[in-house]
Amino acid sequence: MQHEQDLTPAQREFELGLRTLAARPGQMDAIAAAFAAGQRSQNRSLRIWRSATALLLLIAGTSFLVPPGRTLNPAPIIRSVPVAADSSLPPAPQVSDQSLMILQQAVSRRGVDSLPESRLPIIRSMMSNETL
Amino acid sequence: MRTIKSIGIIVLSVACSVHAQATRPADVRTFELSPVAPPKPALKYQLLFDDLGDRRPGNAAILYLDSILIMGPDAREKAQKTLEAYEGKDVKTFDSMADSLQLPNLFSELDLAARREHCDWQPPMREMGPYTLLPHLEPLTNGVGKLVKVRALRQIEQGQAQDALNTLRLGYELGKNIGQEPVMVSALVSVAITSRMNDALAQLMSHRQSPNLYWALSELPSQQEVFRHAMDGERSYVVPSTPSLMKLKEGEELSGDQWRRLLEYIWRIVDAGVEPPDAARAHRDPIKDTPPQVIDQARQHYMQAHQMPAEQVAKLDPTVIIGNYFWWEYQVWFDEQYKLRGLPYPLLMAHTRDQGAQVEKVRNEQPANPFQLWDVSKSIASFARLDRQIAALTAVEAIRSYAAAHGGALPARLEDVSDTPVPQNPVTGKPFEYRVENGSATLADSQSLEPLTYTIRISK
């Protein structure tokens, strides 16, 4: 009350005006509100289920593209190792005595008779019953 | 840099100078001929199969590779020993060993191969370049080729002239087919095998039951085609198998490091098989070991080729300048040799001899230049010598034909032989030297480095 006595005339007038106001009748639909609340609460899990289904379908689809016998292993860890490789030149394989360069040299120095001997395997006849 | 057509190598190949063959003894033979006219039909006997009538589709190379396996590893040594017994006139040993080398499966395979329409060895030269493996060459020449000769000589000895001709035909086909492999070493193996068949054929010609083989011999193709084919291959494989050279071919530039690695790579090829291995490794620094005047020439060339002022060129890595010059010079020299390959032997040999001397001079002036051409003239001599041998054998049969038509008389002059014309000596481009003395005719080439002398007598 102490508070009321402190009001100015203008405030008192505003107070009276407020007292004349009446509350409007309520329009809330309890069922609709409950449905909407439920719908909102389920949207998130629905999106999760949809995403999970799509992901499973994707995995199932791509599994047909993987050749039989291959397993999908995790990618190996590739470590960068410095190598002394020259990409502009072919790698130098071990020089065989049957390589063109060695044969050319042999023939140029000592003639065709000096071709290095080629190692030949011994073959034997195979009988048909040996394959069974 | 101008477009490089397609450059082959280099180094070893072109030349395969065949040192050993240059020092081989002269071609000396003696013939005791029965006076027999050429057969009718004229091509009753042939040393190669007819292309259309006798051949079947397929690749002969596969069957030749099979024949190496069928032959087995010890047949080479046996064949060599058998031929040594023949040369040593040890008839008993020869007969016994030759009979143990009948090998019917091998000869069936060779017959199939010889009748194939084509022979493609498919060497992976574009991928592997000078590292390409050719393990079939040695067993084909030292094994299969010698076994064919052994069999033919044995059949000649037994008087089976037709069988011997059939066997020799397998050998001539083998020689021709190895010559299909487009590389000089294979071409020289082809020459060796064909020459071996000629040795046996000369024995057959002196046999009393031998038919006159004039038309069969005159049909044999020139070996110059084999040489030409080999040169094609030599020109084509090193660049595709060497990425740095491919870059140059496509007009790209190499850095100094790339040039150093490329030069080292080419040296590795040049040095392959050098004994002892480090013998040829000295003086290989492209800058230190290149004389100043050559470096100046290299700079001048680079300025002109790249339209670049001297100050700019002076700032470049000298290895780039020298590498470009070495490579450009190689291309020039290679084409100088390559362009001659279609000339007749006398011109070809004369020009390449001159070039060989110049190439040698350049090599001495540029010890750090690995792009070396070898003296190709000695390789050409191998092909020319074989063609001369075939021409001389043809001439012998021409003389026999004359004798058959003239009661066993020898012609006084080669020009007198008209029905079966005497071929010229392909090495000189002139007629063979010819003279008749004491009932013997002598056909000769005394002017060449490796002379030829065939003595011919007509049996009564």
PDB file of N, CA, C and O in Angstrom, chain B residues 141-209:
ATOM      1  N   THR B 141      71.242 -70.525 -83.493  1.00  0.00           N
ATOM      2  CA  THR B 141      72.397 -70.612 -84.401  1.00  0.00           C
ATOM      3  C   THR B 141      73.316 -71.771 -84.036  1.00  0.00           C
ATOM      4  O   THR B 141      73.761 -72.527 -84.906  1.00  0.00           O
ATOM      5  N   ASN B 142      73.607 -71.935 -82.736  1.00  0.00           N
ATOM      6  CA  ASN B 142      74.548 -73.001 -82.334  1.00  0.00           C
ATOM      7  C   ASN B 142      73.883 -74.362 -82.202  1.00  0.00           C
ATOM      8  O   ASN B 142      74.574 -75.373 -82.188  1.00  0.00           O
ATOM      9  N   GLY B 143      72.572 -74.369 -82.090  1.00  0.00           N
ATOM     10  CA  GLY B 143      71.867 -75.634 -81.947  1.00  0.00           C
ATOM     11  C   GLY B 143      71.105 -75.995 -83.197  1.00  0.00           C
ATOM     12  O   GLY B 143      71.550 -76.811 -84.014  1.00  0.00           O
ATOM     13  N   VAL B 144      69.974 -75.342 -83.381  1.00  0.00           N
ATOM     14  CA  VAL B 144      69.073 -75.724 -84.483  1.00  0.00           C
ATOM     15  C   VAL B 144      69.775 -75.597 -85.842  1.00  0.00           C
ATOM     16  O   VAL B 144      69.714 -76.511 -86.677  1.00  0.00           O
ATOM     17  N   GLY B 145      70.463 -74.474 -86.060  1.00  0.00           N
ATOM     18  CA  GLY B 145      71.125 -74.255 -87.348  1.00  0.00           C
ATOM     19  C   GLY B 145      72.158 -75.328 -87.645  1.00  0.00           C
ATOM     20  O   GLY B 145      72.252 -75.838 -88.769  1.00  0.00           O
ATOM     21  N   LYS B 146      72.924 -75.685 -86.632  1.00  0.00           N
ATOM     22  CA  LYS B 146      73.961 -76.704 -86.853  1.00  0.00           C
ATOM     23  C   LYS B 146      73.353 -78.104 -87.013  1.00  0.00           C
ATOM     24  O   LYS B 146      73.870 -78.917 -87.780  1.00  0.00           O
ATOM     25  N   LEU B 147      72.262 -78.368 -86.304  1.00  0.00           N
ATOM     26  CA  LEU B 147      71.603 -79.672 -86.467  1.00  0.00           C
ATOM     27  C   LEU B 147      71.058 -79.834 -87.880  1.00  0.00           C
ATOM     28  O   LEU B 147      71.111 -80.940 -88.460  1.00  0.00           O
ATOM     29  N   VAL B 148      70.549 -78.743 -88.442  1.00  0.00           N
ATOM     30  CA  VAL B 148      70.051 -78.805 -89.830  1.00  0.00           C
ATOM     31  C   VAL B 148      71.204 -79.133 -90.772  1.00  0.00           C
ATOM     32  O   VAL B 148      71.092 -79.976 -91.668  1.00  0.00           O
ATOM     33  N   LYS B 149      72.326 -78.492 -90.519  1.00  0.00           N
ATOM     34  CA  LYS B 149      73.484 -78.741 -91.393  1.00  0.00           C
ATOM     35  C   LYS B 149      73.968 -80.187 -91.263  1.00  0.00           C
ATOM     36  O   LYS B 149      74.270 -80.847 -92.267  1.00  0.00           O
ATOM     37  N   VAL B 150      74.021 -80.685 -90.031  1.00  0.00           N
ATOM     38  CA  VAL B 150      74.450 -82.072 -89.807  1.00  0.00           C
ATOM     39  C   VAL B 150      73.543 -83.031 -90.583  1.00  0.00           C
ATOM     40  O   VAL B 150      74.007 -83.939 -91.287  1.00  0.00           O
ATOM     41  N   ARG B 151      72.257 -82.813 -90.466  1.00  0.00           N
ATOM     42  CA  ARG B 151      71.299 -83.717 -91.124  1.00  0.00           C
ATOM     43  C   ARG B 151      71.461 -83.669 -92.645  1.00  0.00           C
ATOM     44  O   ARG B 151      71.464 -84.709 -93.322  1.00  0.00           O
ATOM     45  N   ALA B 152      71.631 -82.438 -93.168  1.00  0.00           N
ATOM     46  CA  ALA B 152      71.777 -82.301 -94.622  1.00  0.00           C
ATOM     47  C   ALA B 152      73.060 -82.985 -95.105  1.00  0.00           C
ATOM     48  O   ALA B 152      73.057 -83.700 -96.122  1.00  0.00           O
ATOM     49  N   LEU B 153      74.150 -82.790 -94.377  1.00  0.00           N
ATOM     50  CA  LEU B 153      75.420 -83.413 -94.784  1.00  0.00           C
ATOM     51  C   LEU B 153      75.312 -84.933 -94.756  1.00  0.00           C
ATOM     52  O   LEU B 153      75.846 -85.620 -95.637  1.00  0.00           O
ATOM     53  N   ARG B 154      74.627 -85.439 -93.752  1.00  0.00           N
ATOM     54  CA  ARG B 154      74.454 -86.900 -93.662  1.00  0.00           C
ATOM     55  C   ARG B 154      73.613 -87.395 -94.845  1.00  0.00           C
ATOM     56  O   ARG B 154      73.908 -88.444 -95.437  1.00  0.00           O
ATOM     57  N   GLN B 155      72.577 -86.670 -95.191  1.00  0.00           N
ATOM     58  CA  GLN B 155      71.737 -87.086 -96.321  1.00  0.00           C
ATOM     59  C   GLN B 155      72.511 -86.999 -97.635  1.00  0.00           C
ATOM     60  O   GLN B 155      72.355 -87.850 -98.518  1.00  0.00           O
ATOM     61  N   ILE B 156      73.351 -85.979 -97.762  1.00  0.00           N
ATOM     62  CA  ILE B 156      74.183 -85.874 -98.970  1.00  0.00           C
ATOM     63  C   ILE B 156      75.113 -87.083 -99.062  1.00  0.00           C
ATOM     64  O   ILE B 156      75.267 -87.703-100.121  1.00  0.00           O
ATOM     65  N   GLU B 157      75.708 -87.396 -97.939  1.00  0.00           N
ATOM     66  CA  GLU B 157      76.628 -88.529 -97.900  1.00  0.00           C
ATOM     67  C   GLU B 157      75.927 -89.820 -98.298  1.00  0.00           C
ATOM     68  O   GLU B 157      76.517 -90.699 -98.939  1.00  0.00           O
ATOM     69  N   GLN B 158      74.668 -89.931 -97.936  1.00  0.00           N
ATOM     70  CA  GLN B 158      73.906 -91.141 -98.247  1.00  0.00           C
ATOM     71  C   GLN B 158      73.279 -91.090 -99.642  1.00  0.00           C
ATOM     72  O   GLN B 158      72.514 -91.979-100.007  1.00  0.00           O
ATOM     73  N   GLY B 159      73.572 -90.020-100.383  1.00  0.00           N
ATOM     74  CA  GLY B 159      73.054 -89.896-101.744  1.00  0.00           C
ATOM     75  C   GLY B 159      71.595 -89.501-101.821  1.00  0.00           C
ATOM     76  O   GLY B 159      70.940 -89.656-102.853  1.00  0.00           O
ATOM     77  N   GLN B 160      71.067 -88.966-100.744  1.00  0.00           N
ATOM     78  CA  GLN B 160      69.650 -88.560-100.727  1.00  0.00           C
ATOM     79  C   GLN B 160      69.547 -87.066-101.053  1.00  0.00           C
ATOM     80  O   GLN B 160      69.290 -86.225-100.176  1.00  0.00           O
ATOM     81  N   ALA B 161      69.780 -86.743-102.318  1.00  0.00           N
ATOM     82  CA  ALA B 161      69.864 -85.336-102.715  1.00  0.00           C
ATOM     83  C   ALA B 161      68.561 -84.579-102.449  1.00  0.00           C
ATOM     84  O   ALA B 161      68.573 -83.449-101.929  1.00  0.00           O
ATOM     85  N   GLN B 162      67.453 -85.214-102.807  1.00  0.00           N
ATOM     86  CA  GLN B 162      66.164 -84.527-102.610  1.00  0.00           C
ATOM     87  C   GLN B 162      65.892 -84.288-101.124  1.00  0.00           C
ATOM     88  O   GLN B 162      65.455 -83.203-100.726  1.00  0.00           O
ATOM     89  N   ASP B 163      66.182 -85.289-100.307  1.00  0.00           N
ATOM     90  CA  ASP B 163      65.987 -85.120 -98.860  1.00  0.00           C
ATOM     91  C   ASP B 163      66.905 -84.024 -98.314  1.00  0.00           C
ATOM     92  O   ASP B 163      66.508 -83.225 -97.462  1.00  0.00           O
ATOM     93  N   ALA B 164      68.137 -84.000 -98.801  1.00  0.00           N
ATOM     94  CA  ALA B 164      69.078 -82.977 -98.340  1.00  0.00           C
ATOM     95  C   ALA B 164      68.586 -81.587 -98.712  1.00  0.00           C
ATOM     96  O   ALA B 164      68.687 -80.643 -97.916  1.00  0.00           O
ATOM     97  N   LEU B 165      68.034 -81.474 -99.910  1.00  0.00           N
ATOM     98  CA  LEU B 165      67.493 -80.167-100.324  1.00  0.00           C
ATOM     99  C   LEU B 165      66.313 -79.764 -99.435  1.00  0.00           C
ATOM    100  O   LEU B 165      66.182 -78.585 -99.058  1.00  0.00           O
ATOM    101  N   ASN B 166      65.482 -80.725 -99.117  1.00  0.00           N
ATOM    102  CA  ASN B 166      64.347 -80.426 -98.226  1.00  0.00           C
ATOM    103  C   ASN B 166      64.840 -79.961 -96.857  1.00  0.00           C
ATOM    104  O   ASN B 166      64.272 -79.043 -96.256  1.00  0.00           O
ATOM    105  N   THR B 167      65.896 -80.611 -96.367  1.00  0.00           N
ATOM    106  CA  THR B 167      66.451 -80.217 -95.072  1.00  0.00           C
ATOM    107  C   THR B 167      67.067 -78.819 -95.156  1.00  0.00           C
ATOM    108  O   THR B 167      66.856 -77.973 -94.275  1.00  0.00           O
ATOM    109  N   LEU B 168      67.838 -78.587 -96.220  1.00  0.00           N
ATOM    110  CA  LEU B 168      68.480 -77.273 -96.353  1.00  0.00           C
ATOM    111  C   LEU B 168      67.453 -76.157 -96.473  1.00  0.00           C
ATOM    112  O   LEU B 168      67.671 -75.035 -96.015  1.00  0.00           O
ATOM    113  N   ARG B 169      66.339 -76.493 -97.085  1.00  0.00           N
ATOM    114  CA  ARG B 169      65.287 -75.477 -97.201  1.00  0.00           C
ATOM    115  C   ARG B 169      64.817 -75.022 -95.811  1.00  0.00           C
ATOM    116  O   ARG B 169      64.531 -73.847 -95.595  1.00  0.00           O
ATOM    117  N   LEU B 170      64.775 -75.957 -94.870  1.00  0.00           N
ATOM    118  CA  LEU B 170      64.409 -75.573 -93.499  1.00  0.00           C
ATOM    119  C   LEU B 170      65.434 -74.603 -92.920  1.00  0.00           C
ATOM    120  O   LEU B 170      65.092 -73.670 -92.180  1.00  0.00           O
ATOM    121  N   GLY B 171      66.698 -74.836 -93.261  1.00  0.00           N
ATOM    122  CA  GLY B 171      67.753 -73.949 -92.770  1.00  0.00           C
ATOM    123  C   GLY B 171      67.704 -72.573 -93.413  1.00  0.00           C
ATOM    124  O   GLY B 171      67.905 -71.550 -92.746  1.00  0.00           O
ATOM    125  N   TYR B 172      67.462 -72.535 -94.724  1.00  0.00           N
ATOM    126  CA  TYR B 172      67.350 -71.223 -95.401  1.00  0.00           C
ATOM    127  C   TYR B 172      66.145 -70.445 -94.855  1.00  0.00           C
ATOM    128  O   TYR B 172      66.208 -69.229 -94.679  1.00  0.00           O
ATOM    129  N   GLU B 173      65.065 -71.157 -94.596  1.00  0.00           N
ATOM    130  CA  GLU B 173      63.892 -70.486 -94.014  1.00  0.00           C
ATOM    131  C   GLU B 173      64.216 -69.956 -92.617  1.00  0.00           C
ATOM    132  O   GLU B 173      63.810 -68.863 -92.247  1.00  0.00           O
ATOM    133  N   LEU B 174      64.955 -70.765 -91.848  1.00  0.00           N
ATOM    134  CA  LEU B 174      65.326 -70.327 -90.498  1.00  0.00           C
ATOM    135  C   LEU B 174      66.168 -69.050 -90.568  1.00  0.00           C
ATOM    136  O   LEU B 174      65.917 -68.079 -89.837  1.00  0.00           O
ATOM    137  N   GLY B 175      67.147 -69.050 -91.465  1.00  0.00           N
ATOM    138  CA  GLY B 175      67.985 -67.851 -91.620  1.00  0.00           C
ATOM    139  C   GLY B 175      67.160 -66.643 -92.019  1.00  0.00           C
ATOM    140  O   GLY B 175      67.293 -65.553 -91.439  1.00  0.00           O
ATOM    141  N   LYS B 176      66.295 -66.849 -92.977  1.00  0.00           N
ATOM    142  CA  LYS B 176      65.451 -65.727 -93.430  1.00  0.00           C
ATOM    143  C   LYS B 176      64.567 -65.222 -92.291  1.00  0.00           C
ATOM    144  O   LYS B 176      64.416 -64.007 -92.098  1.00  0.00           O
ATOM    145  N   ASN B 177      64.002 -66.151 -91.525  1.00  0.00           N
ATOM    146  CA  ASN B 177      63.071 -65.749 -90.469  1.00  0.00           C
ATOM    147  C   ASN B 177      63.767 -65.071 -89.293  1.00  0.00           C
ATOM    148  O   ASN B 177      63.199 -64.157 -88.677  1.00  0.00           O
ATOM    149  N   ILE B 178      64.968 -65.490 -88.963  1.00  0.00           N
ATOM    150  CA  ILE B 178      65.696 -64.780 -87.899  1.00  0.00           C
ATOM    151  C   ILE B 178      66.009 -63.358 -88.365  1.00  0.00           C
ATOM    152  O   ILE B 178      66.026 -62.415 -87.576  1.00  0.00           O
ATOM    153  N   GLY B 179      66.218 -63.213 -89.653  1.00  0.00           N
ATOM    154  CA  GLY B 179      66.457 -61.873 -90.208  1.00  0.00           C
ATOM    155  C   GLY B 179      65.242 -60.964 -90.116  1.00  0.00           C
ATOM    156  O   GLY B 179      65.346 -59.762 -90.366  1.00  0.00           O
ATOM    157  N   GLN B 180      64.093 -61.529 -89.733  1.00  0.00           N
ATOM    158  CA  GLN B 180      62.898 -60.695 -89.558  1.00  0.00           C
ATOM    159  C   GLN B 180      62.948 -59.923 -88.242  1.00  0.00           C
ATOM    160  O   GLN B 180      62.171 -58.994 -88.042  1.00  0.00           O
ATOM    161  N   GLU B 181      63.816 -60.340 -87.340  1.00  0.00           N
ATOM    162  CA  GLU B 181      63.922 -59.617 -86.064  1.00  0.00           C
ATOM    163  C   GLU B 181      64.748 -58.351 -86.316  1.00  0.00           C
ATOM    164  O   GLU B 181      65.925 -58.438 -86.688  1.00  0.00           O
ATOM    165  N   PRO B 182      64.151 -57.199 -86.080  1.00  0.00           N
ATOM    166  CA  PRO B 182      64.774 -55.965 -86.587  1.00  0.00           C
ATOM    167  C   PRO B 182      65.893 -55.436 -85.688  1.00  0.00           C
ATOM    168  O   PRO B 182      65.784 -54.360 -85.106  1.00  0.00           O
ATOM    169  N   VAL B 183      66.959 -56.173 -85.604  1.00  0.00           N
ATOM    170  CA  VAL B 183      68.093 -55.711 -84.817  1.00  0.00           C
ATOM    171  C   VAL B 183      69.345 -56.337 -85.426  1.00  0.00           C
ATOM    172  O   VAL B 183      69.296 -57.440 -85.973  1.00  0.00           O
ATOM    173  N   MET B 184      70.463 -55.626 -85.361  1.00  0.00           N
ATOM    174  CA  MET B 184      71.631 -56.037 -86.127  1.00  0.00           C
ATOM    175  C   MET B 184      72.188 -57.393 -85.690  1.00  0.00           C
ATOM    176  O   MET B 184      72.624 -58.189 -86.515  1.00  0.00           O
ATOM    177  N   VAL B 185      72.135 -57.665 -84.382  1.00  0.00           N
ATOM    178  CA  VAL B 185      72.704 -58.933 -83.943  1.00  0.00           C
ATOM    179  C   VAL B 185      71.905 -60.109 -84.516  1.00  0.00           C
ATOM    180  O   VAL B 185      72.483 -61.129 -84.919  1.00  0.00           O
ATOM    181  N   SER B 186      70.604 -59.966 -84.611  1.00  0.00           N
ATOM    182  CA  SER B 186      69.787 -61.032 -85.206  1.00  0.00           C
ATOM    183  C   SER B 186      70.077 -61.147 -86.701  1.00  0.00           C
ATOM    184  O   SER B 186      70.122 -62.264 -87.252  1.00  0.00           O
ATOM    185  N   ALA B 187      70.273 -60.007 -87.346  1.00  0.00           N
ATOM    186  CA  ALA B 187      70.577 -60.029 -88.776  1.00  0.00           C
ATOM    187  C   ALA B 187      71.887 -60.771 -89.029  1.00  0.00           C
ATOM    188  O   ALA B 187      72.017 -61.526 -90.006  1.00  0.00           O
ATOM    189  N   LEU B 188      72.856 -60.576 -88.137  1.00  0.00           N
ATOM    190  CA  LEU B 188      74.139 -61.251 -88.326  1.00  0.00           C
ATOM    191  C   LEU B 188      74.035 -62.749 -88.017  1.00  0.00           C
ATOM    192  O   LEU B 188      74.728 -63.558 -88.629  1.00  0.00           O
ATOM    193  N   VAL B 189      73.154 -63.109 -87.095  1.00  0.00           N
ATOM    194  CA  VAL B 189      72.887 -64.533 -86.866  1.00  0.00           C
ATOM    195  C   VAL B 189      72.232 -65.130 -88.115  1.00  0.00           C
ATOM    196  O   VAL B 189      72.555 -66.251 -88.539  1.00  0.00           O
ATOM    197  N   SER B 190      71.337 -64.378 -88.716  1.00  0.00           N
ATOM    198  CA  SER B 190      70.697 -64.815 -89.960  1.00  0.00           C
ATOM    199  C   SER B 190      71.746 -65.074 -91.038  1.00  0.00           C
ATOM    200  O   SER B 190      71.705 -66.096 -91.735  1.00  0.00           O
ATOM    201  N   VAL B 191      72.702 -64.167 -91.144  1.00  0.00           N
ATOM    202  CA  VAL B 191      73.786 -64.325 -92.129  1.00  0.00           C
ATOM    203  C   VAL B 191      74.585 -65.599 -91.836  1.00  0.00           C
ATOM    204  O   VAL B 191      74.908 -66.375 -92.745  1.00  0.00           O
ATOM    205  N   ALA B 192      74.874 -65.818 -90.549  1.00  0.00           N
ATOM    206  CA  ALA B 192      75.683 -66.986 -90.175  1.00  0.00           C
ATOM    207  C   ALA B 192      74.960 -68.289 -90.541  1.00  0.00           C
ATOM    208  O   ALA B 192      75.577 -69.229 -91.055  1.00  0.00           O
ATOM    209  N   ILE B 193      73.661 -68.346 -90.280  1.00  0.00           N
ATOM    210  CA  ILE B 193      72.911 -69.578 -90.559  1.00  0.00           C
ATOM    211  C   ILE B 193      72.805 -69.803 -92.066  1.00  0.00           C
ATOM    212  O   ILE B 193      73.007 -70.927 -92.561  1.00  0.00           O
ATOM    213  N   THR B 194      72.517 -68.750 -92.815  1.00  0.00           N
ATOM    214  CA  THR B 194      72.407 -68.900 -94.273  1.00  0.00           C
ATOM    215  C   THR B 194      73.748 -69.321 -94.866  1.00  0.00           C
ATOM    216  O   THR B 194      73.810 -70.171 -95.772  1.00  0.00           O
ATOM    217  N   SER B 195      74.822 -68.754 -94.345  1.00  0.00           N
ATOM    218  CA  SER B 195      76.151 -69.123 -94.838  1.00  0.00           C
ATOM    219  C   SER B 195      76.447 -70.597 -94.549  1.00  0.00           C
ATOM    220  O   SER B 195      77.052 -71.304 -95.367  1.00  0.00           O
ATOM    221  N   ARG B 196      75.983 -71.060 -93.383  1.00  0.00           N
ATOM    222  CA  ARG B 196      76.157 -72.474 -93.024  1.00  0.00           C
ATOM    223  C   ARG B 196      75.405 -73.371 -94.020  1.00  0.00           C
ATOM    224  O   ARG B 196      75.876 -74.432 -94.406  1.00  0.00           O
ATOM    225  N   MET B 197      74.225 -72.947 -94.420  1.00  0.00           N
ATOM    226  CA  MET B 197      73.454 -73.726 -95.404  1.00  0.00           C
ATOM    227  C   MET B 197      74.184 -73.730 -96.748  1.00  0.00           C
ATOM    228  O   MET B 197      74.200 -74.748 -97.458  1.00  0.00           O
ATOM    229  N   ASN B 198      74.799 -72.585 -97.100  1.00  0.00           N
ATOM    230  CA  ASN B 198      75.563 -72.534 -98.349  1.00  0.00           C
ATOM    231  C   ASN B 198      76.726 -73.526 -98.337  1.00  0.00           C
ATOM    232  O   ASN B 198      77.047 -74.137 -99.359  1.00  0.00           O
ATOM    233  N   ASP B 199      77.353 -73.665 -97.164  1.00  0.00           N
ATOM    234  CA  ASP B 199      78.457 -74.636 -97.050  1.00  0.00           C
ATOM    235  C   ASP B 199      77.973 -76.046 -97.411  1.00  0.00           C
ATOM    236  O   ASP B 199      78.620 -76.765 -98.175  1.00  0.00           O
ATOM    237  N   ALA B 200      76.825 -76.418 -96.853  1.00  0.00           N
ATOM    238  CA  ALA B 200      76.297 -77.760 -97.126  1.00  0.00           C
ATOM    239  C   ALA B 200      75.828 -77.870 -98.577  1.00  0.00           C
ATOM    240  O   ALA B 200      76.013 -78.911 -99.225  1.00  0.00           O
ATOM    241  N   LEU B 201      75.244 -76.783 -99.077  1.00  0.00           N
ATOM    242  CA  LEU B 201      74.760 -76.810-100.469  1.00  0.00           C
ATOM    243  C   LEU B 201      75.932 -77.000-101.437  1.00  0.00           C
ATOM    244  O   LEU B 201      75.818 -77.714-102.452  1.00  0.00           O
ATOM    245  N   ALA B 202      77.053 -76.362-101.135  1.00  0.00           N
ATOM    246  CA  ALA B 202      78.236 -76.513-101.990  1.00  0.00           C
ATOM    247  C   ALA B 202      78.684 -77.980-102.010  1.00  0.00           C
ATOM    248  O   ALA B 202      79.129 -78.492-103.051  1.00  0.00           O
ATOM    249  N   GLN B 203      78.552 -78.640-100.870  1.00  0.00           N
ATOM    250  CA  GLN B 203      78.874 -80.076-100.825  1.00  0.00           C
ATOM    251  C   GLN B 203      77.910 -80.869-101.702  1.00  0.00           C
ATOM    252  O   GLN B 203      78.314 -81.763-102.429  1.00  0.00           O
ATOM    253  N   LEU B 204      76.646 -80.506-101.626  1.00  0.00           N
ATOM    254  CA  LEU B 204      75.644 -81.206-102.429  1.00  0.00           C
ATOM    255  C   LEU B 204      75.901 -81.017-103.925  1.00  0.00           C
ATOM    256  O   LEU B 204      75.773 -81.966-104.713  1.00  0.00           O
ATOM    257  N   MET B 205      76.270 -79.794-104.309  1.00  0.00           N
ATOM    258  CA  MET B 205      76.466 -79.508-105.738  1.00  0.00           C
ATOM    259  C   MET B 205      77.545 -80.399-106.352  1.00  0.00           C
ATOM    260  O   MET B 205      77.495 -80.723-107.535  1.00  0.00           O
ATOM    261  N   SER B 206      78.522 -80.763-105.550  1.00  0.00           N
ATOM    262  CA  SER B 206      79.594 -81.619-106.063  1.00  0.00           C
ATOM    263  C   SER B 206      79.212 -83.100-106.065  1.00  0.00           C
ATOM    264  O   SER B 206      79.971 -83.931-106.569  1.00  0.00           O
ATOM    265  N   HIS B 207      78.075 -83.419-105.480  1.00  0.00           N
ATOM    266  CA  HIS B 207      77.659 -84.816-105.454  1.00  0.00           C
ATOM    267  C   HIS B 207      77.119 -85.209-106.829  1.00  0.00           C
ATOM    268  O   HIS B 207      76.416 -84.426-107.473  1.00  0.00           O
ATOM    269  N   ARG B 208      77.442 -86.426-107.259  1.00  0.00           N
ATOM    270  CA  ARG B 208      77.058 -86.827-108.617  1.00  0.00           C
ATOM    271  C   ARG B 208      75.552 -86.862-108.820  1.00  0.00           C
ATOM    272  O   ARG B 208      75.066 -86.777-109.939  1.00  0.00           O
ATOM    273  N   GLN B 209      74.782 -86.998-107.747  1.00  0.00           N
ATOM    274  CA  GLN B 209      73.323 -87.049-107.897  1.00  0.00           C
ATOM    275  C   GLN B 209      72.656 -85.683-107.722  1.00  0.00           C
ATOM    276  O   GLN B 209      71.435 -85.582-107.692  1.00  0.00           O
TER     277      GLN B 209
END
